[in-house]
Short mmCIF file of C-alpha atoms (C1' of nucleotides) in Angstrom, two decimals:
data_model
loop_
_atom_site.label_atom_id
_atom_site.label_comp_id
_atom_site.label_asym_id
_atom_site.label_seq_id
_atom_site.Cartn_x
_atom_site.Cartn_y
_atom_site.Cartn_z
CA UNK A 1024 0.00 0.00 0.00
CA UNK A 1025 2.95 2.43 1.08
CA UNK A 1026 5.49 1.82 -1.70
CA UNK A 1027 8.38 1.82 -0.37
CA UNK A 1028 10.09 4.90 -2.98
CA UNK A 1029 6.98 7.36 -2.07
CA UNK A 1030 8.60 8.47 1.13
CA UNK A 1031 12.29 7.99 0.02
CA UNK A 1032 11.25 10.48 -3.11
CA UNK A 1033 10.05 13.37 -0.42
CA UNK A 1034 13.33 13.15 1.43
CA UNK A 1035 12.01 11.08 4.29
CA UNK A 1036 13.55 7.98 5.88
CA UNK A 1037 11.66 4.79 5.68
CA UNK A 1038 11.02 3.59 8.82
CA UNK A 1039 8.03 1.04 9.48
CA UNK A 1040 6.31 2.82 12.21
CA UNK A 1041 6.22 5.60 9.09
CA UNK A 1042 4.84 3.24 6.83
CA UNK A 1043 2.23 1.85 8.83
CA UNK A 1044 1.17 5.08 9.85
CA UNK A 1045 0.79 6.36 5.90
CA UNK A 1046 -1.09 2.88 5.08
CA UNK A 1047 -3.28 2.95 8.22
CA UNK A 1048 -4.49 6.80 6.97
CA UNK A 1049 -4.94 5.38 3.34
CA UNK A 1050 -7.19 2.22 4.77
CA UNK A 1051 -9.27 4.03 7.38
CA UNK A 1052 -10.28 7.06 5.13
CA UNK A 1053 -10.79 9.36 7.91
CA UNK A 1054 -9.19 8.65 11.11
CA UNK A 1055 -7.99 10.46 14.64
CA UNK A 1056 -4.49 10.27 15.75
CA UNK A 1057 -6.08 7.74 18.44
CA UNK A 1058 -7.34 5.46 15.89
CA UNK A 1059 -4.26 5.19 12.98
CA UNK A 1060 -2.60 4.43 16.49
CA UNK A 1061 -4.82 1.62 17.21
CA UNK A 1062 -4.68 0.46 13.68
CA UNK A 1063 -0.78 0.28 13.35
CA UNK A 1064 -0.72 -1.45 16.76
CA UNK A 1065 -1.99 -4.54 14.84
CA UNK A 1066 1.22 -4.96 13.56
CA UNK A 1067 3.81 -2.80 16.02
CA UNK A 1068 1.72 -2.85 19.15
CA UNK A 1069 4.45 -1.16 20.80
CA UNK A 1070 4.06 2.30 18.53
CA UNK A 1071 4.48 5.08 20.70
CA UNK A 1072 1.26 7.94 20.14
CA UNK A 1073 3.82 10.42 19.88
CA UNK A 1074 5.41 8.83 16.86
CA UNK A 1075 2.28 8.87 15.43
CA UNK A 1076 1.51 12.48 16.06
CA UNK A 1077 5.20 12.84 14.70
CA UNK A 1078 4.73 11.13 11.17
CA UNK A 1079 1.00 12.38 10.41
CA UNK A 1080 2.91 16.29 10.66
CA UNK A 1081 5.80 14.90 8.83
CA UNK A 1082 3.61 12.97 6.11
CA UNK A 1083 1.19 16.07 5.89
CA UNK A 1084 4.27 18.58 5.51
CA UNK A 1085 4.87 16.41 2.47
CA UNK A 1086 1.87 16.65 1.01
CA UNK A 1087 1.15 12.96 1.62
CA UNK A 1088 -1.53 13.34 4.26
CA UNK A 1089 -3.79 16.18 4.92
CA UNK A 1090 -6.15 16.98 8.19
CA UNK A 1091 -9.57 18.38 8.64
CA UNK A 1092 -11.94 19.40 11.18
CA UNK A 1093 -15.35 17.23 11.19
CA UNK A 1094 -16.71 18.43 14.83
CA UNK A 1095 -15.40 19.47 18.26
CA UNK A 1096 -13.01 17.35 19.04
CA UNK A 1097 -9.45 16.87 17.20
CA UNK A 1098 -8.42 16.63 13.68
CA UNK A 1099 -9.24 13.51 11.68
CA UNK A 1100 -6.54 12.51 8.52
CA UNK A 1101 -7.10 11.54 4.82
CA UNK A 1102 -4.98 11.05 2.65
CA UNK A 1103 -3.96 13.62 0.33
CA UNK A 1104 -5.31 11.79 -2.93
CA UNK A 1105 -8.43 11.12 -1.23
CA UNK A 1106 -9.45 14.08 -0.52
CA UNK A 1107 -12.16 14.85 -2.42
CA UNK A 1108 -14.99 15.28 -1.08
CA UNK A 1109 -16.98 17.36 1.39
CA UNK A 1110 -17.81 16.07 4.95
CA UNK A 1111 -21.75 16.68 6.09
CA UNK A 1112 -21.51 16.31 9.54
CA UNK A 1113 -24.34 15.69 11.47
CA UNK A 1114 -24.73 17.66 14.58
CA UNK A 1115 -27.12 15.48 16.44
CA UNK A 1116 -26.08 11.83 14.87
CA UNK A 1117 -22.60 12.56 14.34
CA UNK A 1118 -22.85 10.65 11.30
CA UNK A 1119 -20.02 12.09 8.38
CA UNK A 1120 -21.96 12.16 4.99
CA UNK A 1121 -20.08 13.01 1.74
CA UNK A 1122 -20.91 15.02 -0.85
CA UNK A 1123 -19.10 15.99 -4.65
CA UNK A 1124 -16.84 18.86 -3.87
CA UNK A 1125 -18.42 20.42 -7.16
CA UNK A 1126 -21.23 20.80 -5.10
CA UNK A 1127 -19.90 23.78 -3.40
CA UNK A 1128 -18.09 25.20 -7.00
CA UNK A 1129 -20.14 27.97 -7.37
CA UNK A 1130 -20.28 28.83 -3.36
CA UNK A 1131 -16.27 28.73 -3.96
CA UNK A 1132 -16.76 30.97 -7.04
CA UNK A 1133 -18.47 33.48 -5.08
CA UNK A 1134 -16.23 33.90 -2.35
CA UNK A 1135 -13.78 34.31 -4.71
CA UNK A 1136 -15.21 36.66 -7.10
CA UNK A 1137 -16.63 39.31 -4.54
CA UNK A 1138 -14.11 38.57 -1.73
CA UNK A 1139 -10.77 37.30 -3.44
CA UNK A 1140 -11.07 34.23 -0.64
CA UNK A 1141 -9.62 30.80 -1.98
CA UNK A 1142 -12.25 28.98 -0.01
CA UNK A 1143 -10.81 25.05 0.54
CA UNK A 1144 -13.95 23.25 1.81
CA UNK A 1145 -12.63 20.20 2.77
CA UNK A 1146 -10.66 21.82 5.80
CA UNK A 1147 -13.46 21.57 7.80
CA UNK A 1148 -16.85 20.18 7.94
CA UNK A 1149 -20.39 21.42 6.42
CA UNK A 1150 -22.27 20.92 9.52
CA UNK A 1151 -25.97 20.39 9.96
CA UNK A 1152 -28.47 18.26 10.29
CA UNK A 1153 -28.57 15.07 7.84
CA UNK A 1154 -31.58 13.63 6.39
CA UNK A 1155 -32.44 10.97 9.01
CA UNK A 1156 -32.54 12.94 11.84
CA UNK A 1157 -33.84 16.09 10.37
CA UNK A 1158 -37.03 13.93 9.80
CA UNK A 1159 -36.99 12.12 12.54
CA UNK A 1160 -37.13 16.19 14.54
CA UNK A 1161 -39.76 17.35 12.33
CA UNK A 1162 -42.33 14.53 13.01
CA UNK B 1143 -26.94 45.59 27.88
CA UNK B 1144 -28.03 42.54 29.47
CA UNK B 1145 -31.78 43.16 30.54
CA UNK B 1146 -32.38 41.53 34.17
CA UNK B 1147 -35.48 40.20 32.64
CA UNK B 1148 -34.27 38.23 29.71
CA UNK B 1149 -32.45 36.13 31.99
CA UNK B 1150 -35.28 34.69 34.70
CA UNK B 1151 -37.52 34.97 31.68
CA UNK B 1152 -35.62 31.48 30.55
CA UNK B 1153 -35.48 30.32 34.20
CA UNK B 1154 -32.17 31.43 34.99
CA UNK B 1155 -31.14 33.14 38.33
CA UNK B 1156 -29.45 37.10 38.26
CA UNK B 1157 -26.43 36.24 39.00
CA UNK B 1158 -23.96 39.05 38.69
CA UNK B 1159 -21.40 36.43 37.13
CA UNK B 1160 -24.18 35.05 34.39
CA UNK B 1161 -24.97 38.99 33.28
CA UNK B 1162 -21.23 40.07 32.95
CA UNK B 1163 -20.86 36.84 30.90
CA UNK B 1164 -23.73 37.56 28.75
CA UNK B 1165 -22.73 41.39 28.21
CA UNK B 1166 -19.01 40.05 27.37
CA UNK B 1167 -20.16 37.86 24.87
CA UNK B 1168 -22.18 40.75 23.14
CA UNK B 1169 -19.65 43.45 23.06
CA UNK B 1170 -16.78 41.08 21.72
CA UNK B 1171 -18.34 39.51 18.65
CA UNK B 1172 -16.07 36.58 18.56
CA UNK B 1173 -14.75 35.65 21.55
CA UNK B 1174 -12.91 32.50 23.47
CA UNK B 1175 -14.23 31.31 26.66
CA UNK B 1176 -10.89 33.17 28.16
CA UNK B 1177 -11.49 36.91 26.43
CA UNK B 1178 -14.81 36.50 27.85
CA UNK B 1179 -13.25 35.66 31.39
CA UNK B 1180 -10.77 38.72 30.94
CA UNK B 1181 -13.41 41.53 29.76
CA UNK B 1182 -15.63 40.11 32.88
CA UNK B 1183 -12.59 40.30 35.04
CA UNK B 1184 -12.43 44.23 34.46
CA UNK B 1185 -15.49 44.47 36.19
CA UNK B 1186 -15.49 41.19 38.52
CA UNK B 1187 -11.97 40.27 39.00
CA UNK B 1188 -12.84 37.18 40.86
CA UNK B 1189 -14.66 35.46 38.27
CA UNK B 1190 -13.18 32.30 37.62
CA UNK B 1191 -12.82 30.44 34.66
CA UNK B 1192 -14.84 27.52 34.90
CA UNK B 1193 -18.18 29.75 35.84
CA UNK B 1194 -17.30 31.47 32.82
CA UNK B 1195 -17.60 27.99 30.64
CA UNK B 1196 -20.83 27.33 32.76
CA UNK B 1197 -22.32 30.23 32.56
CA UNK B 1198 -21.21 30.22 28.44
CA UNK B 1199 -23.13 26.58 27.99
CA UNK B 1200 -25.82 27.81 30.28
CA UNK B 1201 -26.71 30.82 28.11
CA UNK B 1202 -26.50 28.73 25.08
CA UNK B 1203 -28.74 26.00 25.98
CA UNK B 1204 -31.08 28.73 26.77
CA UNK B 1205 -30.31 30.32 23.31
CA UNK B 1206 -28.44 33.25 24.40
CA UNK B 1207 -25.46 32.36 23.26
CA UNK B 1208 -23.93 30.10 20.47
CA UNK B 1209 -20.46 28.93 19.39
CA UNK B 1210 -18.71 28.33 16.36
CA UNK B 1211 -15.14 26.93 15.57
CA UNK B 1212 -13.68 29.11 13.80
CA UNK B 1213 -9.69 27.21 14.05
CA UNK B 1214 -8.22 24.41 15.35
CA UNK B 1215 -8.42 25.85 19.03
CA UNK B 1216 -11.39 26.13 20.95
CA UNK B 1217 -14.77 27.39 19.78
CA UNK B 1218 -15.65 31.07 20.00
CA UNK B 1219 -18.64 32.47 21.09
CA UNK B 1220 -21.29 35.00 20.02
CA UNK B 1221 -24.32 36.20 21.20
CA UNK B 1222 -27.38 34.36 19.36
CA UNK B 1223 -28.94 38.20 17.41
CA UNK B 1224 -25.40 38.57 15.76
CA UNK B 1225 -24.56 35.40 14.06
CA UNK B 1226 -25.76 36.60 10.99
CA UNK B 1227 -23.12 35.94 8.63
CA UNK B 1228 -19.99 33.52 7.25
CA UNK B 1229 -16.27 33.53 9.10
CA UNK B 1230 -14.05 33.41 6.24
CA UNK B 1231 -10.45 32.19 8.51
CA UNK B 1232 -7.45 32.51 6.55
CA UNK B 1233 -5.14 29.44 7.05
CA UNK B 1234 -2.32 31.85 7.05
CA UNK B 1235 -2.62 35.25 8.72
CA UNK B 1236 -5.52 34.22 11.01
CA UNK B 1237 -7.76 36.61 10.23
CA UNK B 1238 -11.17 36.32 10.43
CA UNK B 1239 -13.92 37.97 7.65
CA UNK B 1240 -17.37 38.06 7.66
CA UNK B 1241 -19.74 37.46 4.31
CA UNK B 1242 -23.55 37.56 4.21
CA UNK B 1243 -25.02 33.96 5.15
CA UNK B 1244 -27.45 34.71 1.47
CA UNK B 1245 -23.65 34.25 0.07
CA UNK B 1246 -24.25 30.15 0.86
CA UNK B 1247 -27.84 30.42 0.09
CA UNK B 1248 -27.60 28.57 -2.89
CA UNK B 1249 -25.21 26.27 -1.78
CA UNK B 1250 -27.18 25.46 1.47
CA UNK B 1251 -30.25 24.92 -1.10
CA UNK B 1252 -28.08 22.09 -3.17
CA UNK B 1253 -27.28 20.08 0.16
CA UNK B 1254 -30.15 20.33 1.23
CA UNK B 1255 -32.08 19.55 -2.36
CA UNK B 1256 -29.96 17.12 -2.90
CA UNK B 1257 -29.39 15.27 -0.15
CA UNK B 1258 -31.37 16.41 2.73
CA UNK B 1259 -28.85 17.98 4.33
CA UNK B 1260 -29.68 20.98 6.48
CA UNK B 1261 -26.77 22.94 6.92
CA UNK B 1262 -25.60 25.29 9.38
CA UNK B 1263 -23.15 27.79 7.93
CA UNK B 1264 -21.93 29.67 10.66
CA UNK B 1265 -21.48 26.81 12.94
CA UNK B 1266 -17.67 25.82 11.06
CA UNK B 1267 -15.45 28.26 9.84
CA UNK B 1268 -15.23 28.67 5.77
CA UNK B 1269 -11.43 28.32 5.32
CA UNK B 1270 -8.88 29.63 2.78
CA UNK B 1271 -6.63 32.05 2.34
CA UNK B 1272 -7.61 35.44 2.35
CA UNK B 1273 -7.53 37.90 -0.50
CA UNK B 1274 -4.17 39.49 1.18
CA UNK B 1275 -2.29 36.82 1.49
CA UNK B 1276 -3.28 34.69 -1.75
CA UNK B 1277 -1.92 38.36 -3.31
CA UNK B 1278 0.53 37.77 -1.58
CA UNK B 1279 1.90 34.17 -1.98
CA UNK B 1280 1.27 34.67 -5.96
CA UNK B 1281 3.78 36.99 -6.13
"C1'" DG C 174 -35.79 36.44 57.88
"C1'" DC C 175 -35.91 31.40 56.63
"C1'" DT C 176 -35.82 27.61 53.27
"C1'" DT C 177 -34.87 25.68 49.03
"C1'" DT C 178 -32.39 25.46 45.05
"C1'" DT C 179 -29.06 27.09 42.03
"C1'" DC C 180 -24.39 29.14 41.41
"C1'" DT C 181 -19.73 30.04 42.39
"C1'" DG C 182 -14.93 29.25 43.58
"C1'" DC C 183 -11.54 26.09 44.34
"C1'" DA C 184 -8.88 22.20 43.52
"C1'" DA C 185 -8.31 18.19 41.14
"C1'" DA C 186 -8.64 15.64 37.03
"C1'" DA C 187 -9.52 14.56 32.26
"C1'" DG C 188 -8.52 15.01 27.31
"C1'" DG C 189 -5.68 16.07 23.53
"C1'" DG C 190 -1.44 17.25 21.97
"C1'" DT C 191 3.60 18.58 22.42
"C1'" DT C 192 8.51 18.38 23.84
"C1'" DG C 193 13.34 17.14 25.70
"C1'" DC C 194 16.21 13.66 25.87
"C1'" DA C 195 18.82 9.40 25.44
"C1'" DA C 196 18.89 5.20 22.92
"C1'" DG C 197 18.13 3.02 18.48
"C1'" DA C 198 17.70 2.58 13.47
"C1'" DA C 199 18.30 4.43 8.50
"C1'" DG C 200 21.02 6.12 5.17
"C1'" DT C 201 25.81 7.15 3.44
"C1'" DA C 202 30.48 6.86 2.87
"C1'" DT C 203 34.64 3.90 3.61
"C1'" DA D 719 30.87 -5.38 6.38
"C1'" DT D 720 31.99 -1.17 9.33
"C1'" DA D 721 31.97 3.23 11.00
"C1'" DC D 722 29.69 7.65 10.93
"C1'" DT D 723 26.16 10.98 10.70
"C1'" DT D 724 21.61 12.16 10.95
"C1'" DC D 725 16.91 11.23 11.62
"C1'" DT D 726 13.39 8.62 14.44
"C1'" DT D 727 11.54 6.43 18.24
"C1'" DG D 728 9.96 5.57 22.97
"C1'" DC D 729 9.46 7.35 27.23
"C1'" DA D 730 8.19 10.56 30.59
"C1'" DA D 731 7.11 14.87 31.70
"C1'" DC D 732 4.57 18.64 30.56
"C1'" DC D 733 1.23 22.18 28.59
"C1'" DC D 734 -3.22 23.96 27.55
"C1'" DT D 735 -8.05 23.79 27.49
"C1'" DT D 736 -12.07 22.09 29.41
"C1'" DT D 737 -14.72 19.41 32.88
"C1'" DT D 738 -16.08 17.79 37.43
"C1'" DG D 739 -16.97 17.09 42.63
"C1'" DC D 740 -17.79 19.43 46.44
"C1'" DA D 741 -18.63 22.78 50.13
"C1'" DG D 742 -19.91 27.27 50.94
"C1'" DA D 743 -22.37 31.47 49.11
"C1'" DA D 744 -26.05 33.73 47.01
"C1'" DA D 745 -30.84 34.00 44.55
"C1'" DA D 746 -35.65 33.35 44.43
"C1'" DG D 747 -39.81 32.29 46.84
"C1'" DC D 748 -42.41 32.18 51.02
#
DNA sequence: GCTTTTCTGCAAAAGGGTTGCAAGAAGTAT
DNA sequence: ATACTTCTTGCAACCCTTTTGCAGAAAAGC
């Protein structure tokens, strides 16, 4: 999953505690710095959380990783190349919907045309109320 | 600023605390939970912090108050009449704009069209870069 | 004033993330 | 293969923000 010349080709060493944290981001989609721990501890149960904290800022200064903000608690990691899409976050389910970032192309126009802001929507969640529970309040 | 009324109306005592709170929030616009603290503290220097967080998800469960994230810190808060518009953050000088919510109206119309999404705009920052610094960093 | 109930201050703790340091591995040159 | 340099790791301590338990203080109601 993490070939092994990806992180060589960015300047970094290739250590496996690096590795498993770049595959574990790639396999959960989003994921806390809790939970890539968790994952990698399958295979190196002894990974330290700081190490992990450590290589997501390393692999995101690389461009390899990237973090966003679904709700009120901590960042959650994607991968860079995965990264495509907005999060609906539910405020009262918690659930994490996704939508086409085109979907937001002409908000992102806007902003841009009357306010010269390069809007990146992905940095943090749309947050709301999803479908389910949104009819579930209104009955 | 803060009637005496508005506060038992929604079953909550007069405290002296819960006013100076309440007043902070609406003279600051966006504030942390600790500028809050220090604008009461010029008037109560006692106060501590944790009434200050009480008091700040007191008011809001009452609908005083509301708060937004507006960063990867802690949420800011704002009194409930004046969250009428979008926090454009830039992800490099920090600073915080404001846009009409109508500027999302259409957008907010998709989700929701689309995918029965109700969306809260103000609740998460929109984040970018600023027309400054994107100026800037194409030069 | 007296009683009941809510608030406040304080201190301790929880949660999330960061940092200094010494030991250990990766890469590089010999 | 070996030695050397540099980057990483694990560990423990720490920081910052927010929450909580509790006893005493202050509101509201009588």
């Amino acid at each position: 999953m993490a070939k092994p010349n990806e992180l060589r080709e960015k300047g970094l060493r290739l250590t496996p505690q690096r590795e498993l944290v770049l595959q574990a981001v790639r396999q959960l989609g989003h994921a806390t710095p809790e939970e890539v721990a968790e994952k990698v501890r399958a295979t190196q149960p002894g990974i330290n959380l700081s190490t992990v904290y450590r290589n997501l800022e390393t692999l995101e200064n690389v461009g390899l990783v990237l973090h966003t903000h679904l709700g009120h608690g901590g960042a959650t990691y994607h991968a860079a190349e995965e990264l495509t899409h907005l999060h609906l976050v539910c405020s009262e389910c918690q659930s994490i919907g996704d939508a086409p970032i085109e979907t937001a192309a002409n908000f992102v126009n806007t902003l841009s045309d009357d306010y010269g802001f390069k809007t990146d929507v992905t940095h943090f969640a749309i947050y709301g109320l999803c479908s389910k529970c949104s009819n579930k309040s209104s009955k």
